[in-house]
XYZ file of C-alpha atoms in Angstrom:
580
model
C 8.946 20.872 28.202
C 6.057 18.846 29.604
C 4.593 21.965 31.217
C 4.861 23.839 27.956
C 3.174 21.002 26.135
C 0.365 20.949 28.676
C -0.076 24.712 28.394
C -0.056 24.478 24.618
C -2.614 21.679 24.806
C -4.943 23.768 26.998
C -4.624 26.681 24.590
C -5.512 24.541 21.586
C -8.438 22.868 23.288
C -10.395 25.949 24.343
C -12.845 25.849 21.434
C -14.682 23.184 19.448
C -13.071 24.593 16.323
C -9.620 23.936 17.678
C -10.566 20.401 18.494
C -11.742 19.711 14.946
C -9.189 21.453 12.740
C -5.957 21.841 14.669
C -4.682 19.442 17.303
C -7.601 17.409 18.588
C -7.508 16.890 22.339
C -6.755 13.267 23.089
C -9.436 10.924 24.341
C -9.489 10.171 28.075
C -6.238 9.065 29.727
C -6.776 5.431 28.976
C -7.673 4.461 25.420
C -8.392 0.813 24.682
C -6.958 -0.302 21.345
C -7.199 -3.701 19.739
C -4.130 -5.392 18.352
C -4.907 -8.679 16.550
C -1.299 -9.451 15.763
C 0.490 -9.599 19.113
C -1.961 -9.215 21.954
C -5.648 -8.706 22.445
C -5.561 -5.346 24.218
C -3.161 -2.555 24.877
C -3.658 0.595 26.937
C -2.049 3.843 25.838
C -1.863 6.778 28.213
C -1.686 10.343 26.934
C 0.399 12.405 29.299
C -0.982 15.738 28.071
C -4.675 14.966 28.556
C -6.325 16.712 31.522
C -8.425 14.609 33.850
C -11.677 16.086 32.555
C -10.879 15.598 28.830
C -13.725 14.041 26.907
C -13.894 12.536 23.423
C -15.306 14.809 20.769
C -19.041 14.516 20.506
C -20.307 12.718 17.430
C -23.821 14.189 17.715
C -23.000 17.684 16.376
C -23.778 17.742 12.674
C -22.988 20.498 10.204
C -25.874 22.472 8.655
C -27.598 20.582 5.834
C -26.589 23.162 3.225
C -22.917 23.097 4.198
C -20.439 20.566 2.733
C -17.437 19.165 4.564
C -14.982 21.579 2.895
C -17.103 24.599 3.891
C -17.389 23.257 7.408
C -13.606 22.913 7.655
C -13.099 26.488 6.381
C -15.623 27.851 8.884
C -14.081 26.080 11.821
C -10.556 26.875 10.711
C -11.268 30.612 11.047
C -12.002 30.095 14.750
C -8.966 27.864 15.355
C -5.697 29.221 16.793
C -2.534 28.830 14.732
C -0.618 25.697 15.665
C 2.853 27.147 15.054
C 4.065 24.303 12.838
C 6.001 25.028 9.622
C 8.147 23.437 6.933
C 10.481 24.606 4.185
C 12.849 23.376 1.471
C 16.547 22.762 2.192
C 19.244 21.144 0.069
C 19.126 17.374 0.489
C 21.732 16.296 3.032
C 22.025 19.744 4.693
C 22.895 19.386 8.403
C 19.971 19.534 10.797
C 21.561 22.426 12.751
C 21.974 24.546 9.610
C 20.275 27.686 10.979
C 18.296 30.400 9.222
C 21.457 31.644 7.566
C 21.710 28.383 5.587
C 20.131 27.804 2.170
C 16.387 27.404 2.500
C 13.286 28.175 0.502
C 9.647 28.701 1.320
C 7.286 25.952 0.127
C 5.493 28.724 -1.748
C 8.501 29.174 -4.019
C 8.656 27.257 -7.275
C 12.067 25.635 -6.968
C 13.210 22.083 -7.683
C 16.978 22.110 -7.074
C 19.439 23.751 -4.748
C 21.929 26.386 -5.851
C 24.476 23.667 -6.500
C 22.029 21.712 -8.662
C 21.328 19.051 -6.048
C 18.019 17.682 -4.787
C 15.861 19.490 -2.244
C 14.191 18.077 0.828
C 11.241 19.276 2.904
C 12.339 19.978 6.482
C 9.860 20.397 9.307
C 10.219 22.466 12.467
C 10.941 19.464 14.651
C 11.297 21.542 17.825
C 7.714 22.750 17.462
C 6.493 19.175 16.833
C 8.465 17.887 19.828
C 6.441 20.117 22.166
C 3.911 17.334 21.994
C 4.975 13.865 23.189
C 4.864 10.763 21.000
C 1.821 9.457 22.893
C -0.098 12.581 21.850
C 0.649 12.100 18.153
C -0.264 8.409 18.313
C -3.684 9.142 19.800
C -4.255 12.085 17.458
C -3.486 10.105 14.308
C -5.495 7.099 15.493
C -8.517 9.304 16.261
C -8.730 10.465 12.630
C -8.724 7.074 10.890
C -11.887 6.313 8.926
C -13.535 9.710 9.511
C -15.139 11.989 6.921
C -14.041 15.206 8.622
C -12.271 17.269 5.980
C -9.440 16.766 5.267
C -8.570 14.225 7.973
C -10.438 11.302 6.435
C -7.489 10.933 4.041
C -4.662 8.693 5.132
C -2.278 11.470 4.075
C -4.045 14.477 5.536
C -4.772 12.731 8.814
C -1.052 13.535 9.359
C -1.426 17.121 8.077
C 0.821 18.608 10.751
C 3.661 16.395 9.453
C 2.949 16.954 5.758
C 1.985 20.534 4.838
C 1.240 22.154 8.190
C 0.571 25.664 6.831
C -1.840 24.889 3.985
C -5.487 25.910 4.381
C -7.962 23.053 4.413
C -9.843 24.791 1.574
C -6.794 24.493 -0.712
C -6.355 20.761 -0.202
C -7.194 18.487 -3.135
C -7.957 15.061 -1.714
C -9.732 11.975 -2.984
C -9.570 10.345 0.484
C -6.469 8.434 -0.506
C -4.412 6.233 1.783
C -5.680 4.082 4.655
C -4.808 1.095 2.475
C -5.113 -2.532 3.497
C -2.312 -4.341 5.323
C -2.853 -7.875 4.055
C -1.758 -10.868 6.159
C -0.131 -13.167 3.601
C -0.788 -16.193 5.744
C -0.708 -18.984 3.164
C 2.146 -17.498 1.129
C 4.313 -17.236 4.215
C 3.335 -20.632 5.620
C 3.578 -22.776 2.489
C 6.036 -21.034 0.194
C 8.464 -19.031 2.329
C 9.587 -21.522 4.934
C 6.849 -20.910 7.488
C 6.672 -17.125 7.942
C 3.796 -16.443 10.370
C 4.257 -12.654 10.311
C 4.368 -11.804 6.597
C 2.323 -8.798 5.478
C 1.657 -6.978 2.206
C 0.916 -3.250 2.330
C -1.555 -2.813 -0.537
C -0.785 0.788 -1.557
C -2.370 -0.016 -4.935
C -5.792 -0.081 -3.283
C -6.128 3.648 -3.849
C -8.092 5.982 -6.096
C -5.994 5.555 -9.251
C -4.617 2.138 -8.334
C -1.107 2.995 -7.157
C 0.844 4.526 -4.298
C 1.424 7.661 -6.411
C -1.883 9.090 -5.096
C -0.231 9.632 -1.715
C 2.286 12.087 -3.082
C 0.121 13.634 -5.754
C -2.520 14.876 -3.317
C 0.218 16.926 -1.610
C 1.739 18.292 -4.785
C -1.540 19.249 -6.453
C -2.800 20.761 -3.198
C 0.266 23.001 -3.035
C -0.197 23.994 -6.695
C -3.815 24.785 -5.933
C -2.658 27.005 -3.097
C -0.157 28.787 -5.347
C -2.754 29.439 -8.077
C -5.350 30.891 -5.737
C -5.615 34.049 -3.641
C -3.556 35.641 -2.248
C -0.513 34.176 -4.071
C -1.960 34.078 -7.607
C 1.090 32.436 -9.176
C 0.856 32.204 -13.010
C 0.931 28.397 -13.217
C -0.686 27.265 -16.485
C -0.684 23.576 -15.659
C 1.156 20.665 -14.065
C 3.325 18.266 -16.055
C 5.140 15.006 -15.561
C 7.106 12.324 -17.329
C 5.726 8.938 -16.433
C 5.967 5.189 -16.807
C 2.211 5.084 -16.191
C 1.204 5.409 -12.566
C 2.402 8.973 -12.003
C 0.446 10.212 -15.017
C -2.725 8.486 -13.766
C -2.436 10.088 -10.326
C -1.557 13.540 -11.641
C -4.425 13.509 -14.126
C -7.009 12.495 -11.536
C -6.016 15.085 -8.933
C -5.674 17.864 -11.505
C -9.109 16.966 -12.866
C -10.566 17.169 -9.341
C -8.993 20.625 -8.872
C -9.716 21.915 -12.395
C -6.014 22.316 -13.203
C -4.662 21.377 -16.672
C -2.398 18.288 -16.669
C 0.291 17.535 -19.258
C 1.735 14.012 -19.441
C 4.850 12.781 -21.292
C 4.660 8.990 -21.811
C 7.212 6.688 -23.514
C 5.489 5.269 -26.581
C 4.503 1.556 -26.447
C 6.107 1.058 -23.034
C 3.136 1.184 -20.640
C 0.014 -0.914 -20.278
C -3.280 0.125 -21.906
C -4.881 0.321 -18.450
C -2.286 2.892 -17.439
C -2.566 4.807 -20.704
C -6.332 5.137 -20.584
C -6.397 6.716 -17.110
C -4.906 10.139 -18.031
C -6.866 10.127 -21.261
C -10.110 9.534 -19.391
C -9.325 12.304 -16.885
C -8.821 14.867 -19.632
C -5.041 15.295 -19.505
C -2.979 16.335 -22.513
C -1.096 13.104 -23.292
C 2.062 13.172 -25.395
C 3.256 9.718 -26.517
C 6.966 10.213 -27.196
C 9.281 7.823 -29.034
C 11.806 7.412 -26.208
C 12.133 5.774 -22.812
C 11.282 7.242 -19.419
C 14.705 8.860 -19.038
C 14.225 10.606 -22.382
C 10.779 11.848 -21.323
C 12.266 13.125 -18.077
C 14.914 15.148 -19.919
C 12.225 16.684 -22.147
C 9.876 17.641 -19.312
C 12.718 19.401 -17.492
C 13.479 21.444 -20.598
C 9.815 22.293 -21.150
C 9.128 23.369 -17.546
C 12.166 25.673 -17.733
C 10.513 27.534 -20.603
C 6.753 27.350 -19.889
C 4.786 28.075 -16.700
C 4.206 24.364 -16.096
C 4.780 23.032 -12.586
C 6.964 19.905 -12.501
C 5.293 16.970 -10.769
C 7.988 14.268 -10.905
C 9.716 12.936 -7.798
C 12.465 15.469 -8.429
C 9.866 17.599 -6.621
C 10.241 16.668 -2.969
C 6.656 17.601 -2.052
C 5.425 14.224 -3.284
C 7.625 12.386 -0.811
C 5.829 14.131 2.047
C 2.660 12.310 1.076
C 4.347 8.999 0.319
C 6.008 8.914 3.737
C 2.581 8.580 5.366
C 2.418 4.950 4.146
C 5.220 4.177 6.624
C 3.288 5.872 9.414
C 0.198 3.870 8.457
C 2.129 0.624 8.749
C 3.102 1.535 12.294
C -0.502 2.445 13.102
C -1.752 -0.848 11.727
C 0.713 -2.722 13.947
C -0.468 -0.722 16.991
C 2.763 1.329 16.814
C 5.048 -1.674 16.850
C 7.953 -1.580 14.390
C 8.311 -4.365 11.805
C 11.697 -5.964 11.319
C 11.851 -5.556 7.519
C 10.129 -3.435 4.895
C 10.688 -4.358 1.222
C 9.998 -1.668 -1.379
C 10.198 -1.968 -5.214
C 12.543 0.691 -6.612
C 12.638 2.566 -9.920
C 13.115 6.308 -9.653
C 13.919 5.601 -5.981
C 11.969 8.358 -4.250
C 9.675 5.889 -2.463
C 12.391 4.072 -0.498
C 13.514 7.434 0.896
C 9.904 8.398 1.639
C 9.471 5.248 3.743
C 12.707 6.015 5.557
C 11.499 9.560 6.246
C 8.179 8.432 7.674
C 9.756 5.874 9.985
C 12.497 8.310 11.025
C 10.038 11.069 11.952
C 8.091 8.614 14.119
C 11.318 7.598 15.848
C 12.572 11.154 16.379
C 9.227 12.370 17.725
C 8.914 9.482 20.150
C 6.104 7.457 18.596
C 8.425 4.431 18.242
C 11.921 3.643 19.498
C 13.623 2.066 16.504
C 13.704 1.767 12.693
C 12.993 -1.247 10.478
C 15.620 -2.480 8.016
C 14.776 -1.424 4.478
C 15.174 -3.508 1.321
C 14.971 -2.003 -2.139
C 14.042 -4.512 -4.843
C 14.868 -3.815 -8.470
C 14.163 -5.579 -11.759
C 17.382 -7.058 -13.130
C 16.624 -5.311 -16.425
C 16.711 -1.895 -14.713
C 19.055 -2.292 -11.758
C 21.434 0.685 -11.351
C 20.940 0.830 -7.583
C 21.602 -2.908 -7.210
C 24.893 -2.619 -9.149
C 25.843 0.409 -7.048
C 25.123 -1.572 -3.857
C 27.152 -4.586 -5.052
C 30.088 -2.272 -5.721
C 30.101 -1.211 -2.084
C 28.507 2.161 -2.882
C 31.743 3.201 -4.575
C 30.710 4.394 -8.017
C 27.200 4.936 -9.338
C 26.703 4.450 -13.061
C 23.362 4.853 -14.862
C 22.311 1.981 -17.073
C 20.162 1.662 -20.144
C 17.024 0.020 -18.831
C 15.881 -2.995 -20.813
C 12.185 -3.874 -21.186
C 10.649 -5.394 -18.074
C 7.187 -6.548 -17.067
C 7.661 -4.241 -14.053
C 7.324 -1.307 -16.434
C 6.800 1.367 -13.766
C 10.339 0.797 -12.466
C 12.006 0.502 -15.885
C 14.350 3.392 -15.103
C 18.096 3.366 -15.692
C 19.032 6.817 -14.397
C 16.934 7.367 -11.234
C 16.489 10.931 -10.017
C 16.514 9.998 -6.316
C 19.646 7.855 -6.278
C 21.265 9.963 -3.499
C 18.091 9.793 -1.390
C 17.881 6.007 -1.784
C 21.511 5.460 -0.828
C 21.097 7.622 2.241
C 17.992 5.726 3.393
C 19.565 2.306 2.872
C 22.815 3.136 4.585
C 20.981 4.701 7.532
C 18.914 1.533 8.098
C 21.583 -1.086 7.323
C 19.503 -1.817 4.248
C 19.886 -4.246 1.379
C 19.325 -4.046 -2.380
C 18.201 -7.178 -4.253
C 17.225 -7.817 -7.863
C 14.835 -10.151 -9.661
C 14.961 -11.511 -13.185
C 11.901 -11.422 -15.400
C 11.140 -15.075 -14.721
C 11.663 -14.656 -10.982
C 9.367 -11.661 -10.707
C 6.620 -13.199 -12.826
C 6.766 -16.482 -10.926
C 6.664 -14.653 -7.598
C 3.696 -12.565 -8.729
C 1.790 -15.629 -9.938
C 2.576 -17.666 -6.838
C 1.212 -14.835 -4.714
C -1.925 -14.771 -6.847
C -2.374 -18.505 -6.172
C -2.632 -17.665 -2.444
C -5.358 -15.046 -2.827
C -3.604 -11.874 -3.946
C -3.799 -10.175 -7.319
C -0.351 -8.676 -7.428
C 1.296 -6.381 -9.939
C 4.696 -7.268 -11.482
C 6.412 -4.689 -9.245
C 5.119 -6.509 -6.192
C 6.496 -9.634 -7.852
C 9.941 -7.966 -7.811
C 9.664 -7.355 -4.060
C 8.380 -10.885 -3.383
C 11.163 -12.416 -5.450
C 13.665 -10.385 -3.411
C 12.036 -11.704 -0.237
C 12.352 -15.288 -1.494
C 16.088 -14.824 -2.119
C 16.661 -13.256 1.291
C 14.764 -16.105 2.950
C 16.798 -18.693 1.041
C 20.001 -17.064 2.302
C 18.547 -16.874 5.837
C 19.059 -13.098 5.896
C 15.389 -12.683 6.803
C 14.407 -15.160 9.498
C 11.178 -17.125 9.584
C 9.776 -15.217 12.564
C 10.820 -11.750 11.419
C 7.856 -9.440 10.982
C 8.174 -8.510 7.301
C 6.163 -6.059 5.208
C 6.228 -6.165 1.401
C 5.032 -2.919 -0.178
C 2.688 -3.518 -3.115
C 2.856 -0.318 -5.157
C 0.086 -0.831 -7.718
C -3.061 -2.854 -8.366
C -2.791 -6.009 -10.436
C -5.732 -4.908 -12.592
C -3.440 -2.318 -14.221
C -1.207 -5.119 -15.544
C -3.631 -7.777 -16.736
C -1.867 -8.270 -20.085
C 1.276 -9.496 -18.341
C -0.862 -12.042 -16.476
C -2.599 -13.130 -19.685
C 0.773 -13.647 -21.359
C 2.093 -15.629 -18.393
C -0.893 -17.964 -18.045
C -1.055 -18.441 -21.807
C 2.623 -19.459 -21.725
C 3.326 -16.995 -24.498
C 6.441 -15.430 -22.935
C 9.599 -16.409 -24.750
C 12.269 -18.262 -22.758
C 10.068 -18.461 -19.676
C 8.774 -21.721 -18.220
C 5.811 -20.031 -16.499
C 5.838 -22.616 -13.710
C 2.588 -21.475 -12.141
C 0.628 -20.920 -15.359
C -3.042 -21.848 -15.066
C -4.519 -21.657 -18.595
C -8.207 -22.407 -19.244
C -8.998 -25.972 -20.391
C -10.999 -26.587 -23.562
C -13.574 -29.373 -23.059
C -16.304 -30.906 -25.226
C -19.855 -30.209 -24.138
C -20.280 -33.765 -22.866
C -20.797 -34.994 -19.293
C -18.192 -37.722 -19.581
C -15.539 -35.360 -20.980
C -16.188 -32.811 -18.229
C -16.060 -35.513 -15.523
C -12.736 -36.863 -16.857
C -11.146 -33.436 -16.766
C -12.431 -32.616 -13.294
C -11.396 -35.969 -11.828
C -7.906 -35.481 -13.216
C -7.715 -31.834 -12.132
C -9.047 -32.504 -8.637
C -6.963 -35.665 -8.226
C -10.152 -37.492 -7.228
C -8.614 -40.913 -6.643
C -7.897 -41.419 -2.980
C -8.979 -37.891 -2.029
C -12.548 -37.322 -3.126
C -15.371 -39.928 -3.466
C -15.774 -40.319 -7.207
C -19.036 -41.033 -9.020
C -17.756 -44.558 -9.830
C -17.267 -45.303 -6.160
C -20.670 -43.857 -5.427
C -22.306 -46.092 -8.019
C -20.581 -49.219 -6.638
C -21.646 -48.407 -3.113
C -25.212 -47.758 -4.303
C -25.376 -51.179 -6.027
C -24.023 -52.937 -2.942
C -26.527 -51.114 -0.725
C -29.425 -52.044 -3.006
C -28.290 -55.687 -3.194
C -28.204 -55.916 0.572
C -31.649 -54.337 0.840
C -33.113 -56.841 -1.651
C -31.507 -59.756 0.181
C -32.922 -58.539 3.482
C -36.414 -58.233 1.981
C -36.171 -61.703 0.530
C -35.207 -63.156 3.883
C -38.008 -61.325 5.616
C -40.467 -62.505 2.993
C -39.301 -66.123 3.313
C -39.505 -66.032 7.085
C -42.961 -64.474 7.072
C -44.201 -66.921 4.413
C -42.726 -69.918 6.307
C -44.349 -68.807 9.522
C -47.743 -68.410 7.836
C -47.610 -71.979 6.450
C -46.720 -73.380 9.881
C -49.651 -71.496 11.475
C -52.115 -72.859 8.903
C -50.873 -76.417 9.406
C -51.229 -76.022 13.175
C -54.858 -74.901 12.761
C -55.757 -77.892 10.556
C -54.245 -80.391 13.021
C -55.991 -78.717 15.907
C -59.397 -78.948 14.195
C -58.979 -82.677 13.726
């Protein structure tokens, strides 16, 4: 196997085009990487790199009249095929289910198996295993932060593991992913019993402000491929039912590709910031008097009758992009596996996507174990939590009640089977958070420097409960997944800090203080707010010390004047006596 990998490596590295578009040759045998979390330096050896391998030159620039997409297409023509492939299979189909089993090309428009179950994207793992884990680690690391199309994206930097057969020219990317892994130092130290290794994966720091970008770039890219030569599928547009974030992502990526987007939104159930995004991007927005589950039923019926491609997480292509967030976490920890990963759950595709990303890294030898997964749900929309508490015996959909975590206000999740599989495979846990718990957790995190969304508040509240029960230990490396940006949910923060939420104490509210335009009034408020007494030198203390200092100075001057005057009189008297 190693010989085959080496031969394959030599074949792929014979031309500059191959190095750029297909599998880049690794850097020299020893690559120095920095790891700020556990040690200062770590050396990784790539077993497939020949002794004379050199890093790709950064001095070769494309022609001035050629953009990065055109450059990728030109180089792709000269690159040998990498032999990787993927296809649809029924979710849960055995891995050894050969070609005779039920499978579909990714170029087919299909959302469910023959039995009506979910589908999953399966990759040719044997082809991927021809390259060792060390090769994939170096390859993925070499693409981070680049502008080479399409590898500058956090999703498409793992192209071989996402949509290996798509042409670079068909990819619709807004350079999504590569999101910040935030060290929640103060939150862990002061509010969670001294957790020195608490991290927040800010997936909301993305083009449309949520993790949905990661999946939508894959789905819209595949639709773009289907609509163009040589397939020419008659797809009139792409549609989705949404609680807000999915519609924003779909609208942006369709706008970038010039593909019509149709959005079904539950009326009066999403924030204005979420509503304005698809409107601004030119999508057809239908505000429907029902909840998300009702919108989902309608979009299924519509896509069965019209040539509209379904973009909800029923479509497993999106999960291929979302799984790259798990791979990013491993990259950011220098390929060390965290102990826990906590993910907010609504329609439940994301928890399975994280499982899939971690599991691929384990199976292909990039890491040697899996983290334990936690799915956090709002108590007002908690069907998975109730299913977990029943011992996984009987799943029953619920009618989701209003929640500040509106994007996960889903009572009948499409990906329930996927979520259960992921949690059972990782010895996972499901926890819930009440409205007060999630809002308090969100606001407490904000007090330590974050600007979290309510869904992140759900995950942080779940973490607090698991810490209180000592399920998660103080020194466990824990990652909380933040799925959206707090700026999309400012009204919930305004309500909280204004203490206008019924039956909620709002313990960490920080409303503005009305003060008269007078120096004394301002000073009184600030001294009280800053707890000046005993901590900060107040103006009163300063005035007292100034008076004492001036009094001492005057006394000293008086003494000096008296002494000098006394001495002058004695000198004059001495002169008179002497003259006599």
